[in-house]
Amino acid sequence: MLKILYAGSPAPAATTLRLLLDNCSQAKEAGASGEALQVQEGGRLYQIAGVLTNPPSAKGRHKELVPTDVGALAAERGIPVFCPQKLDAAARQEIAAQGFDALVCFAYGKIFGPKFLSLFKAGGVNVHPSLLPKYRGATPVPAAILNCDAETGVTVQTLALGMDEGEILAQEKIALDGTETTDSLLDKSAQIAAALLEGLLDKAAQNPSAEILKKGKTQEGEPSYTKTISKDDALINWNDSAVKIAAAIRAYTSEPGAWTRIGAESGETLKILKAAPLGLDNDNGSQAQEAAPSSQSGVSVLSASSGQPAVPGTVAAFDKKRGILIKCGDGLLCVTELQRQQKKTMGYKDFMNGARDFVGTRLF
């Protein structure tokens, strides 16, 4: 029996764990309730025998302690949960006492040292949602969207001491069509990760002496690295093209959320939650084109008193069929969902009903 410790914290890692548990034939080992869930494949047995996750965090007005998504799922399924503040000697001793054979990691949130990794005789693997060595680091999914890549993917690699430097055990590509958000792409990556892991764990359980989880293919190509995203990174630069701004909006959902300021002197912020370059589909994707207003299209425009073209960041028009049109450095951005500071998320029509003078406003 291959006993596995699954390490992860956020929602995508919980999705992968749920699929690992649900997509295989499941059977509780006879005995007391609460024993670890077992999975049998091809006459061999492997077991999700424990979960390692970050400690519960204080959330909400009353600062109630809330478990991670992975921790909550494990508790629901009766799987033992370990959530140490640090992976110190005490944590290693607690983990070692359980006799785990292998470690599976997906976005756990802490770095594993050599002493911790040595606890797993069958090895350890890590899920990374990119085509390594591209986009090593904490934010590979937003990076692929920001760069308007044509494809990305999911890699399962051996756990190494260097960041995302492990050997590749399995990899699958994902074609991108330019409509993905970070949330939707992470969810798809989590589903692919579960399928890749199932194949590897099944092989490792059937061939315990083959070191399936220890040996893979060396990464090829020049590595690139991502950084942790801050709120300042998500501030919209209206001098950028509409295509680039739309990509940023998709990349920064749901955290921290792409945002801008209403007016030069105003401290009020505005989140742009859904938007697309106007005319992108009409010109085969070459660039967003500014459409001429017409009575047939339902567009109402506030003409600039100078008669000069609007500067980037200017709310140029309200199109009842398409959205709020904002002038960018190149093209127009068509906004369909937004959120004013300390207000609820709104569709563009409801937003404009409460902001009749919004057309002509300059966003910064």
PDB file of N, CA and C in Angstrom, residues 66-102:
ATOM      1  N   VAL A  66     -11.001  30.164   9.946  1.00  0.00           N
ATOM      2  CA  VAL A  66     -11.561  29.410   8.823  1.00  0.00           C
ATOM      3  C   VAL A  66     -10.470  28.521   8.234  1.00  0.00           C
ATOM      4  N   PRO A  67     -10.727  27.227   8.071  1.00  0.00           N
ATOM      5  CA  PRO A  67      -9.708  26.342   7.495  1.00  0.00           C
ATOM      6  C   PRO A  67      -9.497  26.619   6.026  1.00  0.00           C
ATOM      7  N   THR A  68      -8.382  26.172   5.494  1.00  0.00           N
ATOM      8  CA  THR A  68      -8.141  26.279   4.060  1.00  0.00           C
ATOM      9  C   THR A  68      -9.148  25.395   3.324  1.00  0.00           C
ATOM     10  N   ASP A  69      -9.268  25.606   2.024  1.00  0.00           N
ATOM     11  CA  ASP A  69     -10.178  24.784   1.224  1.00  0.00           C
ATOM     12  C   ASP A  69      -9.789  23.307   1.279  1.00  0.00           C
ATOM     13  N   VAL A  70      -8.496  23.043   1.244  1.00  0.00           N
ATOM     14  CA  VAL A  70      -8.030  21.660   1.328  1.00  0.00           C
ATOM     15  C   VAL A  70      -8.306  21.087   2.706  1.00  0.00           C
ATOM     16  N   GLY A  71      -8.053  21.877   3.752  1.00  0.00           N
ATOM     17  CA  GLY A  71      -8.304  21.412   5.109  1.00  0.00           C
ATOM     18  C   GLY A  71      -9.774  21.105   5.356  1.00  0.00           C
ATOM     19  N   ALA A  72     -10.642  21.962   4.826  1.00  0.00           N
ATOM     20  CA  ALA A  72     -12.082  21.758   4.998  1.00  0.00           C
ATOM     21  C   ALA A  72     -12.545  20.490   4.299  1.00  0.00           C
ATOM     22  N   LEU A  73     -12.043  20.250   3.080  1.00  0.00           N
ATOM     23  CA  LEU A  73     -12.424  19.049   2.346  1.00  0.00           C
ATOM     24  C   LEU A  73     -11.934  17.793   3.056  1.00  0.00           C
ATOM     25  N   ALA A  74     -10.696  17.822   3.536  1.00  0.00           N
ATOM     26  CA  ALA A  74     -10.145  16.656   4.234  1.00  0.00           C
ATOM     27  C   ALA A  74     -10.949  16.327   5.486  1.00  0.00           C
ATOM     28  N   ALA A  75     -11.312  17.366   6.246  1.00  0.00           N
ATOM     29  CA  ALA A  75     -12.107  17.145   7.448  1.00  0.00           C
ATOM     30  C   ALA A  75     -13.468  16.546   7.096  1.00  0.00           C
ATOM     31  N   GLU A  76     -14.049  17.031   6.004  1.00  0.00           N
ATOM     32  CA  GLU A  76     -15.342  16.521   5.540  1.00  0.00           C
ATOM     33  C   GLU A  76     -15.265  15.040   5.166  1.00  0.00           C
ATOM     34  N   ARG A  77     -14.126  14.630   4.600  1.00  0.00           N
ATOM     35  CA  ARG A  77     -13.960  13.241   4.162  1.00  0.00           C
ATOM     36  C   ARG A  77     -13.353  12.339   5.240  1.00  0.00           C
ATOM     37  N   GLY A  78     -13.089  12.875   6.410  1.00  0.00           N
ATOM     38  CA  GLY A  78     -12.528  12.072   7.483  1.00  0.00           C
ATOM     39  C   GLY A  78     -11.060  11.744   7.328  1.00  0.00           C
ATOM     40  N   ILE A  79     -10.334  12.586   6.612  1.00  0.00           N
ATOM     41  CA  ILE A  79      -8.899  12.382   6.410  1.00  0.00           C
ATOM     42  C   ILE A  79      -8.127  13.198   7.441  1.00  0.00           C
ATOM     43  N   PRO A  80      -7.142  12.615   8.112  1.00  0.00           N
ATOM     44  CA  PRO A  80      -6.350  13.354   9.103  1.00  0.00           C
ATOM     45  C   PRO A  80      -5.717  14.608   8.498  1.00  0.00           C
ATOM     46  N   VAL A  81      -5.781  15.706   9.243  1.00  0.00           N
ATOM     47  CA  VAL A  81      -5.277  16.991   8.770  1.00  0.00           C
ATOM     48  C   VAL A  81      -4.134  17.459   9.658  1.00  0.00           C
ATOM     49  N   PHE A  82      -3.052  17.867   9.033  1.00  0.00           N
ATOM     50  CA  PHE A  82      -1.900  18.427   9.739  1.00  0.00           C
ATOM     51  C   PHE A  82      -1.720  19.867   9.263  1.00  0.00           C
ATOM     52  N   CYS A  83      -1.702  20.799  10.197  1.00  0.00           N
ATOM     53  CA  CYS A  83      -1.557  22.215   9.809  1.00  0.00           C
ATOM     54  C   CYS A  83      -0.594  22.946  10.745  1.00  0.00           C
ATOM     55  N   PRO A  84       0.676  22.553  10.743  1.00  0.00           N
ATOM     56  CA  PRO A  84       1.662  23.227  11.599  1.00  0.00           C
ATOM     57  C   PRO A  84       1.972  24.633  11.109  1.00  0.00           C
ATOM     58  N   GLN A  85       2.321  25.501  12.047  1.00  0.00           N
ATOM     59  CA  GLN A  85       2.745  26.842  11.666  1.00  0.00           C
ATOM     60  C   GLN A  85       4.066  26.807  10.908  1.00  0.00           C
ATOM     61  N   LYS A  86       4.950  25.894  11.331  1.00  0.00           N
ATOM     62  CA  LYS A  86       6.252  25.749  10.689  1.00  0.00           C
ATOM     63  C   LYS A  86       6.546  24.274  10.484  1.00  0.00           C
ATOM     64  N   LEU A  87       7.316  23.982   9.454  1.00  0.00           N
ATOM     65  CA  LEU A  87       7.755  22.607   9.221  1.00  0.00           C
ATOM     66  C   LEU A  87       9.062  22.369   9.980  1.00  0.00           C
ATOM     67  N   ASP A  88       8.957  22.487  11.302  1.00  0.00           N
ATOM     68  CA  ASP A  88      10.131  22.341  12.166  1.00  0.00           C
ATOM     69  C   ASP A  88      10.277  20.889  12.617  1.00  0.00           C
ATOM     70  N   ALA A  89      11.169  20.681  13.587  1.00  0.00           N
ATOM     71  CA  ALA A  89      11.441  19.318  14.053  1.00  0.00           C
ATOM     72  C   ALA A  89      10.188  18.647  14.612  1.00  0.00           C
ATOM     73  N   ALA A  90       9.393  19.417  15.339  1.00  0.00           N
ATOM     74  CA  ALA A  90       8.165  18.850  15.910  1.00  0.00           C
ATOM     75  C   ALA A  90       7.195  18.416  14.819  1.00  0.00           C
ATOM     76  N   ALA A  91       7.062  19.246  13.771  1.00  0.00           N
ATOM     77  CA  ALA A  91       6.172  18.899  12.651  1.00  0.00           C
ATOM     78  C   ALA A  91       6.694  17.671  11.919  1.00  0.00           C
ATOM     79  N   ARG A  92       8.004  17.611  11.712  1.00  0.00           N
ATOM     80  CA  ARG A  92       8.592  16.454  11.027  1.00  0.00           C
ATOM     81  C   ARG A  92       8.374  15.177  11.825  1.00  0.00           C
ATOM     82  N   GLN A  93       8.499  15.279  13.128  1.00  0.00           N
ATOM     83  CA  GLN A  93       8.298  14.104  13.984  1.00  0.00           C
ATOM     84  C   GLN A  93       6.852  13.613  13.899  1.00  0.00           C
ATOM     85  N   GLU A  94       5.907  14.543  13.901  1.00  0.00           N
ATOM     86  CA  GLU A  94       4.496  14.175  13.807  1.00  0.00           C
ATOM     87  C   GLU A  94       4.188  13.504  12.474  1.00  0.00           C
ATOM     88  N   ILE A  95       4.749  14.047  11.397  1.00  0.00           N
ATOM     89  CA  ILE A  95       4.521  13.478  10.069  1.00  0.00           C
ATOM     90  C   ILE A  95       5.201  12.116   9.949  1.00  0.00           C
ATOM     91  N   ALA A  96       6.434  12.015  10.439  1.00  0.00           N
ATOM     92  CA  ALA A  96       7.186  10.762  10.326  1.00  0.00           C
ATOM     93  C   ALA A  96       6.473   9.620  11.041  1.00  0.00           C
ATOM     94  N   ALA A  97       5.794   9.933  12.128  1.00  0.00           N
ATOM     95  CA  ALA A  97       5.114   8.898  12.905  1.00  0.00           C
ATOM     96  C   ALA A  97       3.980   8.229  12.135  1.00  0.00           C
ATOM     97  N   GLN A  98       3.496   8.882  11.073  1.00  0.00           N
ATOM     98  CA  GLN A  98       2.378   8.344  10.307  1.00  0.00           C
ATOM     99  C   GLN A  98       2.818   7.342   9.236  1.00  0.00           C
ATOM    100  N   GLY A  99       4.097   7.307   8.959  1.00  0.00           N
ATOM    101  CA  GLY A  99       4.603   6.342   7.996  1.00  0.00           C
ATOM    102  C   GLY A  99       4.172   6.584   6.562  1.00  0.00           C
ATOM    103  N   PHE A 100       4.117   7.841   6.142  1.00  0.00           N
ATOM    104  CA  PHE A 100       3.763   8.145   4.756  1.00  0.00           C
ATOM    105  C   PHE A 100       4.873   7.678   3.810  1.00  0.00           C
ATOM    106  N   ASP A 101       4.466   7.200   2.645  1.00  0.00           N
ATOM    107  CA  ASP A 101       5.433   6.761   1.644  1.00  0.00           C
ATOM    108  C   ASP A 101       5.774   7.861   0.639  1.00  0.00           C
ATOM    109  N   ALA A 102       4.779   8.673   0.277  1.00  0.00           N
ATOM    110  CA  ALA A 102       4.977   9.669  -0.789  1.00  0.00           C
ATOM    111  C   ALA A 102       4.289  10.974  -0.432  1.00  0.00           C
TER     112      ALA A 102
END
